Amino acid sequence: MAWIYIEDAGRHVGEKVTLKGWVQRLRSSGKIKFLIARDGTGVMQCVIAKQDSEQAFQEADALTQESSVIVEGVVRKEERAPGGFELTVSRLQAVSIAENYPITPKEHGVDFLLRNRHLWLRSSRQHAVLRIRAEVMKACRDYLDGLGFIEVSAPIFTPSASEGTTTLFETKYFDETAYLSQSGQLYNEAAAMAFGRVYCFGPTFRAEKSKTRRHLTEFWMLEPEMAYADLETVFEVSEGLVTAVVERVLERRVRELEVLGRDVSLLERVTPPFGRMSYDEAVERLRAGGFDIEWGRDLGAEEETFLSESFEKPTFIHDYPAEAKSFYMEPTPGGDKTVRCTDLIAPEGVGEIIGGSERISDLALLEKRIDDHGLPRGAFEWYLDLRRYGSVPHAGFGLGLERTVAWICGIKHIREAIPFPRTIYRVYP
Ligand code: 4AD
Ligand code: MG
């Protein structure tokens, strides 16, 4: 008998099939039992009637929440059932009877749920978020691959910082010290000089000592890098990417967005062109809104939240003060204090989801910046080589996967946007 996945049930109406899954709920009313089974692709109501199968009816007695089961029966169309189909059961086999399952339909505290993250993944909301995450990852790759980018993976063990020395994770590396990568950018720059347009997509690490709803210590970043490109290219590619990703989720993850109760009309507004605003303008707006912000400082979470609440669409803030940003950014032509960089701020109070910039291509200037930032020149010799051998204007950006997923899903905290979140106080499970 054919084993099918629940998501394919619509193609098997009237057929006898096998489902392999787990018990989400079981309810009994006299001579009928309703088993809500899930198999990772969906949920299906399985109707167990004594008259159809004495065996199944008996076997069902032992089932508990999250017991694993193999169910045989005929698929029928049933508008009222979750998913639109149900199974008339003819045989049931308990594979493993679950012990008392800790996560029940009642409310649990977040700390409890995080300690049980390995089980919490099975819950419908978490399941929906992570299906959307997978769709976002695929959409990112499809979009960039479609433009002709090559995926070149960056290393995790690195000899130096790229995004400031205060958030570095240090690790013993035999007789040396290594650092976990904060960003694949510097390696991407080397790859861009070899392949033209590249991206890396992998975990990055920051020893974030603050506990906020938008910081993880381990998060995933998608980083495109382009040779012969400037900040305009960053605007174009990132706008196209974010639009394509949102479109894809709206198209393929309707059910998951529904489970999350997401207001999709807010996502449907995500169309080009996105807004653009200089740092100077942002500071003016913030001051008008009552923020006491000094020119020269990077924008903080509260400030980004304030700004993003007034946006309908994602908005680029660009040309930040050099002193607020990383060492490798190209100065704004004609302006001596700002650099050609941009942060993309998502609407609905979400804040920054992308950070990007044009990179310094001049050797002497880059050497000076490395020294000014107190970075060890020796660890950057290879990076300086990229300016010694055929240097060209180039640019790129990094999209924070979990922040993007949290925004699309409409969830407040990014810890739910990654399967196993790592934060300052949590490395378990
Ligand atoms: O703005 P960031 O620090 O930019 C870079 O690392 C560049 N080197 C990227 C590049 O140009 N290739 O980080 C990029 C994005 C942020 O906009 C944010 O979405 C995410 O990474 N991010 C975090 N996400 C979760 N937790 C954290 N601690 C994060 N730090 C940054
Ligand atoms: Mg940033």
XYZ file of C-alpha atoms in Angstrom, residues 10-11 45 94 114 117 138 163 172 193 202 204 237 260 281 293 302 358 368 373:
20
model
C -5.457 15.716 -2.448
C -4.018 13.516 -5.191
C -7.943 13.854 10.824
C 1.549 2.128 17.224
C 13.154 27.080 25.026
C 13.165 23.444 21.998
C 15.689 28.637 -0.956
C 32.821 43.706 12.426
C 41.795 27.846 20.816
C 37.732 39.235 -7.542
C 26.069 30.366 6.540
C 27.988 33.825 11.748
C 20.195 43.821 -5.704
C 0.757 32.376 12.274
C 17.569 62.937 7.409
C 20.647 61.681 19.243
C 14.742 51.908 19.679
C 30.830 49.994 -1.025
C 45.255 53.683 7.201
C 40.868 50.947 14.072
